[in-house]
PDB file of C-alpha atoms in Angstrom:
ATOM      1  CA  MET I 125       0.000   0.000   0.000  1.00  0.00           C
ATOM      2  CA  SER I 126       1.359   3.430  -0.980  1.00  0.00           C
ATOM      3  CA  ASP I 127       1.734   6.195   1.583  1.00  0.00           C
ATOM      4  CA  THR I 128       0.433   8.578  -1.079  1.00  0.00           C
ATOM      5  CA  ASN I 129      -2.888   6.781  -1.391  1.00  0.00           C
ATOM      6  CA  LEU I 130      -6.037   8.378  -0.024  1.00  0.00           C
ATOM      7  CA  VAL I 131      -8.335   6.782   2.539  1.00  0.00           C
ATOM      8  CA  TYR I 132     -11.801   5.990   1.204  1.00  0.00           C
ATOM      9  CA  THR I 133     -14.270   5.463   4.063  1.00  0.00           C
ATOM     10  CA  TYR I 134     -17.298   3.238   3.564  1.00  0.00           C
ATOM     11  CA  ALA I 135     -19.008   3.183   6.937  1.00  0.00           C
ATOM     12  CA  VAL I 136     -18.816   3.868  10.647  1.00  0.00           C
ATOM     13  CA  LEU I 137     -19.495   0.862  12.853  1.00  0.00           C
ATOM     14  CA  ARG I 138     -18.951  -0.576  16.274  1.00  0.00           C
ATOM     15  CA  ARG I 139     -15.789  -2.646  16.297  1.00  0.00           C
ATOM     16  CA  THR I 140     -16.684  -6.277  16.955  1.00  0.00           C
ATOM     17  CA  PRO I 141     -14.943  -9.557  16.098  1.00  0.00           C
ATOM     18  CA  GLU I 142     -17.702 -10.191  13.562  1.00  0.00           C
ATOM     19  CA  ALA I 143     -17.163  -6.828  11.863  1.00  0.00           C
ATOM     20  CA  ALA I 144     -13.407  -7.352  11.738  1.00  0.00           C
ATOM     21  CA  ALA I 145     -13.902 -10.815  10.257  1.00  0.00           C
ATOM     22  CA  ALA I 146     -16.348  -9.457   7.660  1.00  0.00           C
ATOM     23  CA  THR I 147     -13.744  -7.058   6.272  1.00  0.00           C
ATOM     24  CA  ALA I 148     -11.102  -9.753   5.793  1.00  0.00           C
ATOM     25  CA  HIS I 149     -12.323 -10.814   2.337  1.00  0.00           C
ATOM     26  CA  LEU I 150     -13.823  -7.544   1.099  1.00  0.00           C
ATOM     27  CA  ARG I 151     -12.508  -5.496  -1.785  1.00  0.00           C
ATOM     28  CA  GLY I 152     -13.456  -1.887  -2.402  1.00  0.00           C
ATOM     29  CA  VAL I 153     -14.049   0.555  -5.237  1.00  0.00           C
ATOM     30  CA  ALA I 154     -10.443   0.387  -6.453  1.00  0.00           C
ATOM     31  CA  GLY I 155     -10.112  -3.352  -5.841  1.00  0.00           C
ATOM     32  CA  GLU I 156      -8.335  -2.565  -2.573  1.00  0.00           C
ATOM     33  CA  PRO I 157      -8.605  -4.678   0.604  1.00  0.00           C
ATOM     34  CA  ILE I 158     -10.892  -3.282   3.286  1.00  0.00           C
ATOM     35  CA  HIS I 159      -9.805  -2.927   6.906  1.00  0.00           C
ATOM     36  CA  LEU I 160     -10.900  -1.165  10.087  1.00  0.00           C
ATOM     37  CA  VAL I 161      -9.371   2.056  11.404  1.00  0.00           C
ATOM     38  CA  ASP I 162      -9.839   2.909  15.089  1.00  0.00           C
ATOM     39  CA  PRO I 163     -10.025   6.380  16.669  1.00  0.00           C
ATOM     40  CA  ALA I 164      -6.761   8.041  17.624  1.00  0.00           C
ATOM     41  CA  VAL I 165      -7.472   8.447  21.346  1.00  0.00           C
ATOM     42  CA  SER I 166     -11.006   7.435  22.335  1.00  0.00           C
ATOM     43  CA  GLY I 167     -10.582   3.670  22.236  1.00  0.00           C
ATOM     44  CA  PRO I 168     -11.667   0.943  19.845  1.00  0.00           C
ATOM     45  CA  GLN I 169     -15.434   1.187  20.392  1.00  0.00           C
ATOM     46  CA  LEU I 170     -15.885   2.822  16.986  1.00  0.00           C
ATOM     47  CA  ALA I 171     -14.175   2.179  13.673  1.00  0.00           C
ATOM     48  CA  PHE I 172     -14.193   3.294  10.064  1.00  0.00           C
ATOM     49  CA  ALA I 173     -14.280   0.606   7.377  1.00  0.00           C
ATOM     50  CA  VAL I 174     -11.743   1.945   4.873  1.00  0.00           C
ATOM     51  CA  GLY I 175      -9.673   1.166   1.816  1.00  0.00           C
ATOM     52  CA  HIS I 176      -6.691   2.907   0.231  1.00  0.00           C
ATOM     53  CA  VAL I 177      -7.413   4.387  -3.199  1.00  0.00           C
ATOM     54  CA  PRO I 178      -5.203   6.209  -5.740  1.00  0.00           C
ATOM     55  CA  PRO I 179      -5.265  10.027  -5.888  1.00  0.00           C
ATOM     56  CA  ALA I 180      -5.303   9.780  -9.667  1.00  0.00           C
ATOM     57  CA  ASP I 181      -8.940   8.723  -9.355  1.00  0.00           C
ATOM     58  CA  TYR I 182     -10.085  10.004  -5.963  1.00  0.00           C
ATOM     59  CA  ALA I 183      -8.440  13.388  -5.411  1.00  0.00           C
ATOM     60  CA  ASP I 184     -10.917  16.216  -5.855  1.00  0.00           C
ATOM     61  CA  VAL I 185     -10.343  17.137  -9.523  1.00  0.00           C
ATOM     62  CA  PRO I 186     -10.281  13.627 -11.048  1.00  0.00           C
ATOM     63  CA  LEU I 187     -13.118  12.554  -8.767  1.00  0.00           C
ATOM     64  CA  GLN I 188     -15.376  15.337 -10.053  1.00  0.00           C
ATOM     65  CA  ALA I 189     -14.649  14.207 -13.600  1.00  0.00           C
ATOM     66  CA  HIS I 190     -15.406  10.583 -12.714  1.00  0.00           C
ATOM     67  CA  LEU I 191     -18.726  11.527 -11.100  1.00  0.00           C
ATOM     68  CA  ALA I 192     -19.887  12.791 -14.496  1.00  0.00           C
ATOM     69  CA  ASP I 193     -19.126   9.366 -16.038  1.00  0.00           C
ATOM     70  CA  VAL I 194     -22.314   7.300 -15.704  1.00  0.00           C
ATOM     71  CA  ASP I 195     -20.594   3.934 -16.142  1.00  0.00           C
ATOM     72  CA  TRP I 196     -17.889   4.751 -13.590  1.00  0.00           C
ATOM     73  CA  LEU I 197     -20.458   6.096 -11.159  1.00  0.00           C
ATOM     74  CA  GLU I 198     -22.689   3.029 -11.442  1.00  0.00           C
ATOM     75  CA  SER I 199     -19.782   0.651 -10.853  1.00  0.00           C
ATOM     76  CA  THR I 200     -18.548   2.667  -7.876  1.00  0.00           C
ATOM     77  CA  VAL I 201     -21.997   2.879  -6.296  1.00  0.00           C
ATOM     78  CA  ARG I 202     -22.479  -0.874  -6.638  1.00  0.00           C
ATOM     79  CA  THR I 203     -19.135  -1.674  -5.049  1.00  0.00           C
ATOM     80  CA  HIS I 204     -19.597   0.863  -2.261  1.00  0.00           C
ATOM     81  CA  HIS I 205     -22.992  -0.644  -1.472  1.00  0.00           C
ATOM     82  CA  ALA I 206     -21.621  -4.187  -1.614  1.00  0.00           C
ATOM     83  CA  VAL I 207     -19.050  -3.340   1.074  1.00  0.00           C
ATOM     84  CA  VAL I 208     -21.716  -1.768   3.299  1.00  0.00           C
ATOM     85  CA  ALA I 209     -24.126  -4.673   2.723  1.00  0.00           C
ATOM     86  CA  ALA I 210     -21.451  -7.208   3.702  1.00  0.00           C
ATOM     87  CA  LEU I 211     -20.826  -5.335   6.945  1.00  0.00           C
ATOM     88  CA  VAL I 212     -24.554  -5.239   7.677  1.00  0.00           C
ATOM     89  CA  ALA I 213     -24.812  -8.965   6.955  1.00  0.00           C
ATOM     90  CA  SER I 214     -22.152  -9.597   9.603  1.00  0.00           C
ATOM     91  CA  GLY I 215     -24.598  -8.326  12.218  1.00  0.00           C
ATOM     92  CA  ALA I 216     -22.729  -5.090  12.836  1.00  0.00           C
ATOM     93  CA  ALA I 217     -24.572  -1.834  13.472  1.00  0.00           C
ATOM     94  CA  VAL I 218     -23.483   0.241  10.480  1.00  0.00           C
ATOM     95  CA  LEU I 219     -23.703   3.907   9.483  1.00  0.00           C
ATOM     96  CA  PRO I 220     -23.114   3.933   5.723  1.00  0.00           C
ATOM     97  CA  LEU I 221     -21.127   6.934   4.572  1.00  0.00           C
ATOM     98  CA  ARG I 222     -21.779   8.957   1.445  1.00  0.00           C
ATOM     99  CA  LEU I 223     -20.145   7.887  -1.776  1.00  0.00           C
ATOM    100  CA  ALA I 224     -16.511   9.008  -2.072  1.00  0.00           C
ATOM    101  CA  THR I 225     -16.010  10.207   1.499  1.00  0.00           C
ATOM    102  CA  VAL I 226     -12.224  10.490   1.332  1.00  0.00           C
ATOM    103  CA  TYR I 227      -9.546  11.505   3.854  1.00  0.00           C
ATOM    104  CA  ARG I 228      -5.984  12.459   3.119  1.00  0.00           C
ATOM    105  CA  ASP I 229      -4.588   9.709   5.347  1.00  0.00           C
ATOM    106  CA  GLU I 230      -5.518   7.395   8.208  1.00  0.00           C
ATOM    107  CA  ASP I 231      -4.482   9.956  10.840  1.00  0.00           C
ATOM    108  CA  ARG I 232      -7.131  12.335   9.492  1.00  0.00           C
ATOM    109  CA  ALA I 233      -9.695   9.526   9.560  1.00  0.00           C
ATOM    110  CA  ARG I 234      -8.820   8.695  13.182  1.00  0.00           C
ATOM    111  CA  GLN I 235      -9.148  12.342  14.156  1.00  0.00           C
ATOM    112  CA  ALA I 236     -12.592  12.499  12.552  1.00  0.00           C
ATOM    113  CA  LEU I 237     -13.688   9.483  14.599  1.00  0.00           C
ATOM    114  CA  ASP I 238     -12.512  11.208  17.771  1.00  0.00           C
ATOM    115  CA  THR I 239     -14.062  14.550  16.892  1.00  0.00           C
ATOM    116  CA  ARG I 240     -17.464  13.127  16.028  1.00  0.00           C
ATOM    117  CA  ARG I 241     -17.482  10.214  18.466  1.00  0.00           C
ATOM    118  CA  GLY I 242     -20.596  11.309  20.395  1.00  0.00           C
ATOM    119  CA  TYR I 243     -22.510  11.990  17.210  1.00  0.00           C
ATOM    120  CA  PHE I 244     -21.632   8.643  15.661  1.00  0.00           C
ATOM    121  CA  LEU I 245     -22.501   6.723  18.829  1.00  0.00           C
ATOM    122  CA  SER I 246     -25.873   8.443  19.188  1.00  0.00           C
ATOM    123  CA  LEU I 247     -26.745   7.602  15.582  1.00  0.00           C
ATOM    124  CA  LEU I 248     -25.657   3.998  16.022  1.00  0.00           C
ATOM    125  CA  ASP I 249     -27.825   3.738  19.136  1.00  0.00           C
ATOM    126  CA  ARG I 250     -30.801   5.125  17.211  1.00  0.00           C
ATOM    127  CA  LEU I 251     -30.385   3.018  14.078  1.00  0.00           C
ATOM    128  CA  THR I 252     -29.316  -0.310  15.584  1.00  0.00           C
ATOM    129  CA  GLY I 253     -31.971  -2.916  14.828  1.00  0.00           C
ATOM    130  CA  HIS I 254     -33.524  -0.832  12.037  1.00  0.00           C
ATOM    131  CA  VAL I 255     -33.383  -1.000   8.252  1.00  0.00           C
ATOM    132  CA  GLU I 256     -34.401   1.285   5.417  1.00  0.00           C
ATOM    133  CA  LEU I 257     -37.259   0.439   3.075  1.00  0.00           C
ATOM    134  CA  GLY I 258     -38.164   2.547   0.062  1.00  0.00           C
ATOM    135  CA  VAL I 259     -41.740   3.070  -1.116  1.00  0.00           C
ATOM    136  CA  LYS I 260     -42.533   4.605  -4.489  1.00  0.00           C
ATOM    137  CA  ILE I 261     -46.091   5.203  -5.625  1.00  0.00           C
ATOM    138  CA  TYR I 262     -46.926   5.431  -9.314  1.00  0.00           C
ATOM    139  CA  ALA I 263     -50.289   6.501 -10.718  1.00  0.00           C
ATOM    140  CA  ALA I 264     -51.691   5.412 -14.064  1.00  0.00           C
ATOM    141  CA  PRO I 265     -55.472   5.794 -13.798  1.00  0.00           C
ATOM    142  CA  ASP I 266     -57.619   5.136 -16.839  1.00  0.00           C
ATOM    143  CA  ILE I 267     -57.600   8.627 -18.308  1.00  0.00           C
ATOM    144  CA  THR I 268     -59.318   9.428 -21.585  1.00  0.00           C
ATOM    145  CA  PRO I 269     -57.216  11.916 -23.573  1.00  0.00           C
ATOM    146  CA  PRO I 270     -59.032  14.988 -24.962  1.00  0.00           C
ATOM    147  CA  GLU I 271     -58.322  13.933 -28.533  1.00  0.00           C
ATOM    148  CA  ALA I 272     -60.338  10.763 -27.911  1.00  0.00           C
ATOM    149  CA  ASP I 273     -63.583  12.731 -27.633  1.00  0.00           C
ATOM    150  CA  PRO I 274     -66.094  11.529 -30.200  1.00  0.00           C
ATOM    151  CA  ASP I 275     -67.544  13.680 -32.926  1.00  0.00           C
ATOM    152  CA  PRO I 276     -70.519  15.259 -31.136  1.00  0.00           C
ATOM    153  CA  VAL I 277     -72.638  15.017 -34.289  1.00  0.00           C
ATOM    154  CA  GLN I 278     -72.459  11.237 -33.924  1.00  0.00           C
ATOM    155  CA  ASP I 279     -73.155  11.299 -30.169  1.00  0.00           C
ATOM    156  CA  PRO I 280     -76.669  10.605 -28.822  1.00  0.00           C
ATOM    157  CA  VAL I 281     -76.647  14.067 -27.207  1.00  0.00           C
ATOM    158  CA  THR I 282     -77.439  15.655 -30.558  1.00  0.00           C
ATOM    159  CA  GLY I 283     -80.619  17.250 -29.327  1.00  0.00           C
ATOM    160  CA  LEU I 284     -78.501  19.912 -27.596  1.00  0.00           C
ATOM    161  CA  GLY I 285     -76.887  21.040 -30.799  1.00  0.00           C
ATOM    162  CA  VAL I 286     -73.332  20.360 -31.884  1.00  0.00           C
ATOM    163  CA  GLY I 287     -71.609  22.963 -29.680  1.00  0.00           C
ATOM    164  CA  ARG I 288     -73.565  22.163 -26.515  1.00  0.00           C
ATOM    165  CA  ALA I 289     -73.241  18.410 -27.083  1.00  0.00           C
ATOM    166  CA  TYR I 290     -69.474  18.720 -27.451  1.00  0.00           C
ATOM    167  CA  GLN I 291     -69.183  20.636 -24.157  1.00  0.00           C
ATOM    168  CA  VAL I 292     -71.378  18.096 -22.325  1.00  0.00           C
ATOM    169  CA  ILE I 293     -69.235  15.197 -23.536  1.00  0.00           C
ATOM    170  CA  ARG I 294     -66.036  17.017 -22.563  1.00  0.00           C
ATOM    171  CA  ARG I 295     -67.363  17.701 -19.050  1.00  0.00           C
ATOM    172  CA  ARG I 296     -68.386  14.077 -18.602  1.00  0.00           C
ATOM    173  CA  ARG I 297     -64.929  12.879 -19.557  1.00  0.00           C
ATOM    174  CA  GLN I 298     -63.288  15.481 -17.315  1.00  0.00           C
ATOM    175  CA  ARG I 299     -65.393  14.354 -14.331  1.00  0.00           C
ATOM    176  CA  ARG I 300     -64.500  10.715 -14.972  1.00  0.00           C
ATOM    177  CA  ASN I 301     -60.803  11.591 -15.222  1.00  0.00           C
ATOM    178  CA  GLU I 302     -60.901  13.681 -12.043  1.00  0.00           C
ATOM    179  CA  GLU I 303     -62.659  10.883 -10.185  1.00  0.00           C
ATOM    180  CA  ALA I 304     -60.027   8.388 -11.349  1.00  0.00           C
ATOM    181  CA  TRP I 305     -57.266  10.639  -9.988  1.00  0.00           C
ATOM    182  CA  ARG I 306     -59.129  11.198  -6.696  1.00  0.00           C
ATOM    183  CA  THR I 307     -59.516   7.466  -6.198  1.00  0.00           C
ATOM    184  CA  VAL I 308     -55.816   6.824  -6.733  1.00  0.00           C
ATOM    185  CA  ALA I 309     -54.792   9.820  -4.598  1.00  0.00           C
ATOM    186  CA  HIS I 310     -56.976   8.733  -1.668  1.00  0.00           C
ATOM    187  CA  ALA I 311     -55.570   5.213  -1.869  1.00  0.00           C
ATOM    188  CA  ALA I 312     -52.039   6.619  -1.924  1.00  0.00           C
ATOM    189  CA  ALA I 313     -52.795   8.688   1.179  1.00  0.00           C
ATOM    190  CA  ARG I 314     -54.098   5.589   3.011  1.00  0.00           C
ATOM    191  CA  LEU I 315     -50.983   3.709   1.954  1.00  0.00           C
ATOM    192  CA  THR I 316     -48.772   6.496   3.303  1.00  0.00           C
ATOM    193  CA  ASP I 317     -50.636   6.454   6.629  1.00  0.00           C
ATOM    194  CA  THR I 318     -50.131   2.693   6.861  1.00  0.00           C
ATOM    195  CA  ALA I 319     -46.410   3.028   6.202  1.00  0.00           C
ATOM    196  CA  GLY I 320     -46.060   5.812   8.764  1.00  0.00           C
ATOM    197  CA  ALA I 321     -47.740   3.735  11.457  1.00  0.00           C
ATOM    198  CA  LEU I 322     -45.261   0.865  10.985  1.00  0.00           C
ATOM    199  CA  ALA I 323     -42.087   2.975  10.630  1.00  0.00           C
ATOM    200  CA  VAL I 324     -40.273   5.123  13.179  1.00  0.00           C
ATOM    201  CA  ASP I 325     -39.053   7.800  10.752  1.00  0.00           C
ATOM    202  CA  ARG I 326     -39.276   8.827   7.118  1.00  0.00           C
ATOM    203  CA  VAL I 327     -37.345  10.909   4.610  1.00  0.00           C
ATOM    204  CA  ALA I 328     -39.092  12.175   1.481  1.00  0.00           C
ATOM    205  CA  HIS I 329     -37.122  12.117  -1.753  1.00  0.00           C
ATOM    206  CA  THR I 330     -37.869  13.843  -5.035  1.00  0.00           C
ATOM    207  CA  PRO I 331     -40.700  12.013  -6.815  1.00  0.00           C
ATOM    208  CA  GLU I 332     -39.705  10.329 -10.041  1.00  0.00           C
ATOM    209  CA  ARG I 333     -41.373  11.035 -13.350  1.00  0.00           C
ATOM    210  CA  GLY I 334     -44.677   9.201 -13.573  1.00  0.00           C
ATOM    211  CA  SER I 335     -45.292   9.176  -9.833  1.00  0.00           C
ATOM    212  CA  LEU I 336     -48.059  10.975  -7.983  1.00  0.00           C
ATOM    213  CA  ALA I 337     -46.098  14.201  -7.704  1.00  0.00           C
ATOM    214  CA  GLY I 338     -48.271  16.901  -6.171  1.00  0.00           C
ATOM    215  CA  THR I 339     -51.304  14.627  -5.858  1.00  0.00           C
ATOM    216  CA  ALA I 340     -50.624  12.653  -2.686  1.00  0.00           C
ATOM    217  CA  PRO I 341     -47.920  12.674  -0.026  1.00  0.00           C
ATOM    218  CA  GLY I 342     -45.221  10.066   0.242  1.00  0.00           C
ATOM    219  CA  THR I 343     -44.696   9.262  -3.425  1.00  0.00           C
ATOM    220  CA  ASN I 344     -40.978   8.527  -3.050  1.00  0.00           C
ATOM    221  CA  VAL I 345     -40.152   7.984   0.594  1.00  0.00           C
ATOM    222  CA  ALA I 346     -37.518   6.132   2.589  1.00  0.00           C
ATOM    223  CA  TYR I 347     -38.835   4.634   5.829  1.00  0.00           C
ATOM    224  CA  LEU I 348     -36.841   3.621   8.877  1.00  0.00           C
ATOM    225  CA  VAL I 349     -38.380   0.332   9.988  1.00  0.00           C
ATOM    226  CA  PRO I 350     -37.531  -1.961  12.918  1.00  0.00           C
ATOM    227  CA  ALA I 351     -36.027  -5.121  11.465  1.00  0.00           C
ATOM    228  CA  ASP I 352     -38.724  -7.254  13.085  1.00  0.00           C
ATOM    229  CA  ARG I 353     -41.479  -5.261  11.311  1.00  0.00           C
ATOM    230  CA  VAL I 354     -40.220  -5.642   7.736  1.00  0.00           C
ATOM    231  CA  VAL I 355     -42.681  -8.421   6.840  1.00  0.00           C
ATOM    232  CA  ALA I 356     -45.615  -6.554   8.410  1.00  0.00           C
ATOM    233  CA  PHE I 357     -44.564  -3.349   6.648  1.00  0.00           C
ATOM    234  CA  ARG I 358     -44.512  -4.999   3.215  1.00  0.00           C
ATOM    235  CA  ALA I 359     -47.815  -6.780   3.833  1.00  0.00           C
ATOM    236  CA  GLY I 360     -49.510  -3.618   5.062  1.00  0.00           C
ATOM    237  CA  ILE I 361     -48.377  -1.538   2.098  1.00  0.00           C
ATOM    238  CA  LEU I 362     -49.392  -4.138  -0.471  1.00  0.00           C
ATOM    239  CA  ALA I 363     -52.776  -4.643   1.206  1.00  0.00           C
ATOM    240  CA  ALA I 364     -53.452  -0.897   1.144  1.00  0.00           C
ATOM    241  CA  ALA I 365     -52.724  -0.786  -2.594  1.00  0.00           C
ATOM    242  CA  GLN I 366     -54.601  -3.955  -3.533  1.00  0.00           C
ATOM    243  CA  GLY I 367     -57.580  -3.591  -5.809  1.00  0.00           C
ATOM    244  CA  VAL I 368     -57.029   0.086  -6.660  1.00  0.00           C
ATOM    245  CA  PRO I 369     -57.018   0.497 -10.458  1.00  0.00           C
ATOM    246  CA  GLY I 370     -54.182   2.662 -11.667  1.00  0.00           C
ATOM    247  CA  LEU I 371     -52.099   2.470  -8.489  1.00  0.00           C
ATOM    248  CA  ARG I 372     -48.710   0.773  -8.591  1.00  0.00           C
ATOM    249  CA  VAL I 373     -46.412   0.485  -5.576  1.00  0.00           C
ATOM    250  CA  GLU I 374     -42.717  -0.401  -5.571  1.00  0.00           C
ATOM    251  CA  ILE I 375     -41.082  -1.447  -2.290  1.00  0.00           C
ATOM    252  CA  THR I 376     -37.289  -1.689  -2.171  1.00  0.00           C
ATOM    253  CA  GLY I 377     -34.936  -2.926   0.520  1.00  0.00           C
ATOM    254  CA  PRO I 378     -34.279  -3.671   3.231  1.00  0.00           C
ATOM    255  CA  TRP I 379     -31.097  -1.598   3.042  1.00  0.00           C
ATOM    256  CA  ALA I 380     -28.637  -0.153   5.456  1.00  0.00           C
ATOM    257  CA  PRO I 381     -30.203   3.133   6.638  1.00  0.00           C
ATOM    258  CA  TYR I 382     -28.515   5.431   4.106  1.00  0.00           C
ATOM    259  CA  SER I 383     -31.237   8.083   4.261  1.00  0.00           C
ATOM    260  CA  PHE I 384     -31.053   8.356   8.054  1.00  0.00           C
ATOM    261  CA  ALA I 385     -27.301   8.288   8.630  1.00  0.00           C
ATOM    262  CA  LEU I 386     -25.061  11.277   9.017  1.00  0.00           C
ATOM    263  CA  GLN I 387     -27.524  14.126   8.881  1.00  0.00           C
ATOM    264  CA  PRO I 388     -26.940  17.012   8.703  1.00  0.00           C
ATOM    265  CA  GLU I 389     -24.115  16.946   6.174  1.00  0.00           C
ATOM    266  CA  PRO I 390     -20.830  16.269   7.999  1.00  0.00           C
ATOM    267  CA  HIS I 391     -17.731  18.302   7.348  1.00  0.00           C
ATOM    268  CA  GLU I 392     -15.127  16.161   5.656  1.00  0.00           C
ATOM    269  CA  GLU I 393     -11.437  16.977   5.378  1.00  0.00           C
ATOM    270  CA  PRO I 394     -10.555  17.808   1.749  1.00  0.00           C
ATOM    271  CA  ALA I 395      -8.520  15.102   0.071  1.00  0.00           C
ATOM    272  CA  ALA I 396      -6.356  17.451  -1.974  1.00  0.00           C
TER     273      ALA I 396
END
């Protein structure tokens, strides 16, 4: 390992024999072996899971260029997550760090553990025994497009005259479309209430295209769920969505609690 390499940190965790053993066979974003780094002075209760990575890729300027490369970014995200997932699978309480959290050297990493020890421990206490589940709600009710309106001359409502008949048909279709959206929105609201009752916290993310943006709350939400409620959470969400035409729900996870770790944004020592 080169002394000029940077220290890429994957997660904060409690040091346990199981966590140490889990790192023994892991490789990181640069193919590097993963190991644990302890605090400088506050004892081995906490540790960073780290790897040494080359400045040519992970110093500030080349890193910014890499982050604009979709293929590089996807590969790095997958490997970063694989390291965190392996640590979680070992039974360790893990705070996953943001992608490309880099320190100049291990001394800087140790100092960060000392400086933020109380913060890290309080988060670990809060998140131990919990996982993150994502819930996305998509709406596709049966909407009749305006161009599908029939020729009013051919419609049975001809007794009103062409202009009046056309307006009546348009209003009917508009009411049906509005009712379809209301039905889906109300179901989405019930689903969100169900999720909130089974979770202990939530973080709303930007709704994706095609979701119920602006129509119902909770269209793209990460939930913090006790590990022993995961099955009940999934069942409750799916039951709330069942039988509602035009409502599609996607549940992802369980994951390490990325959305609930390390908030607000921590100050990281620049790598350059």
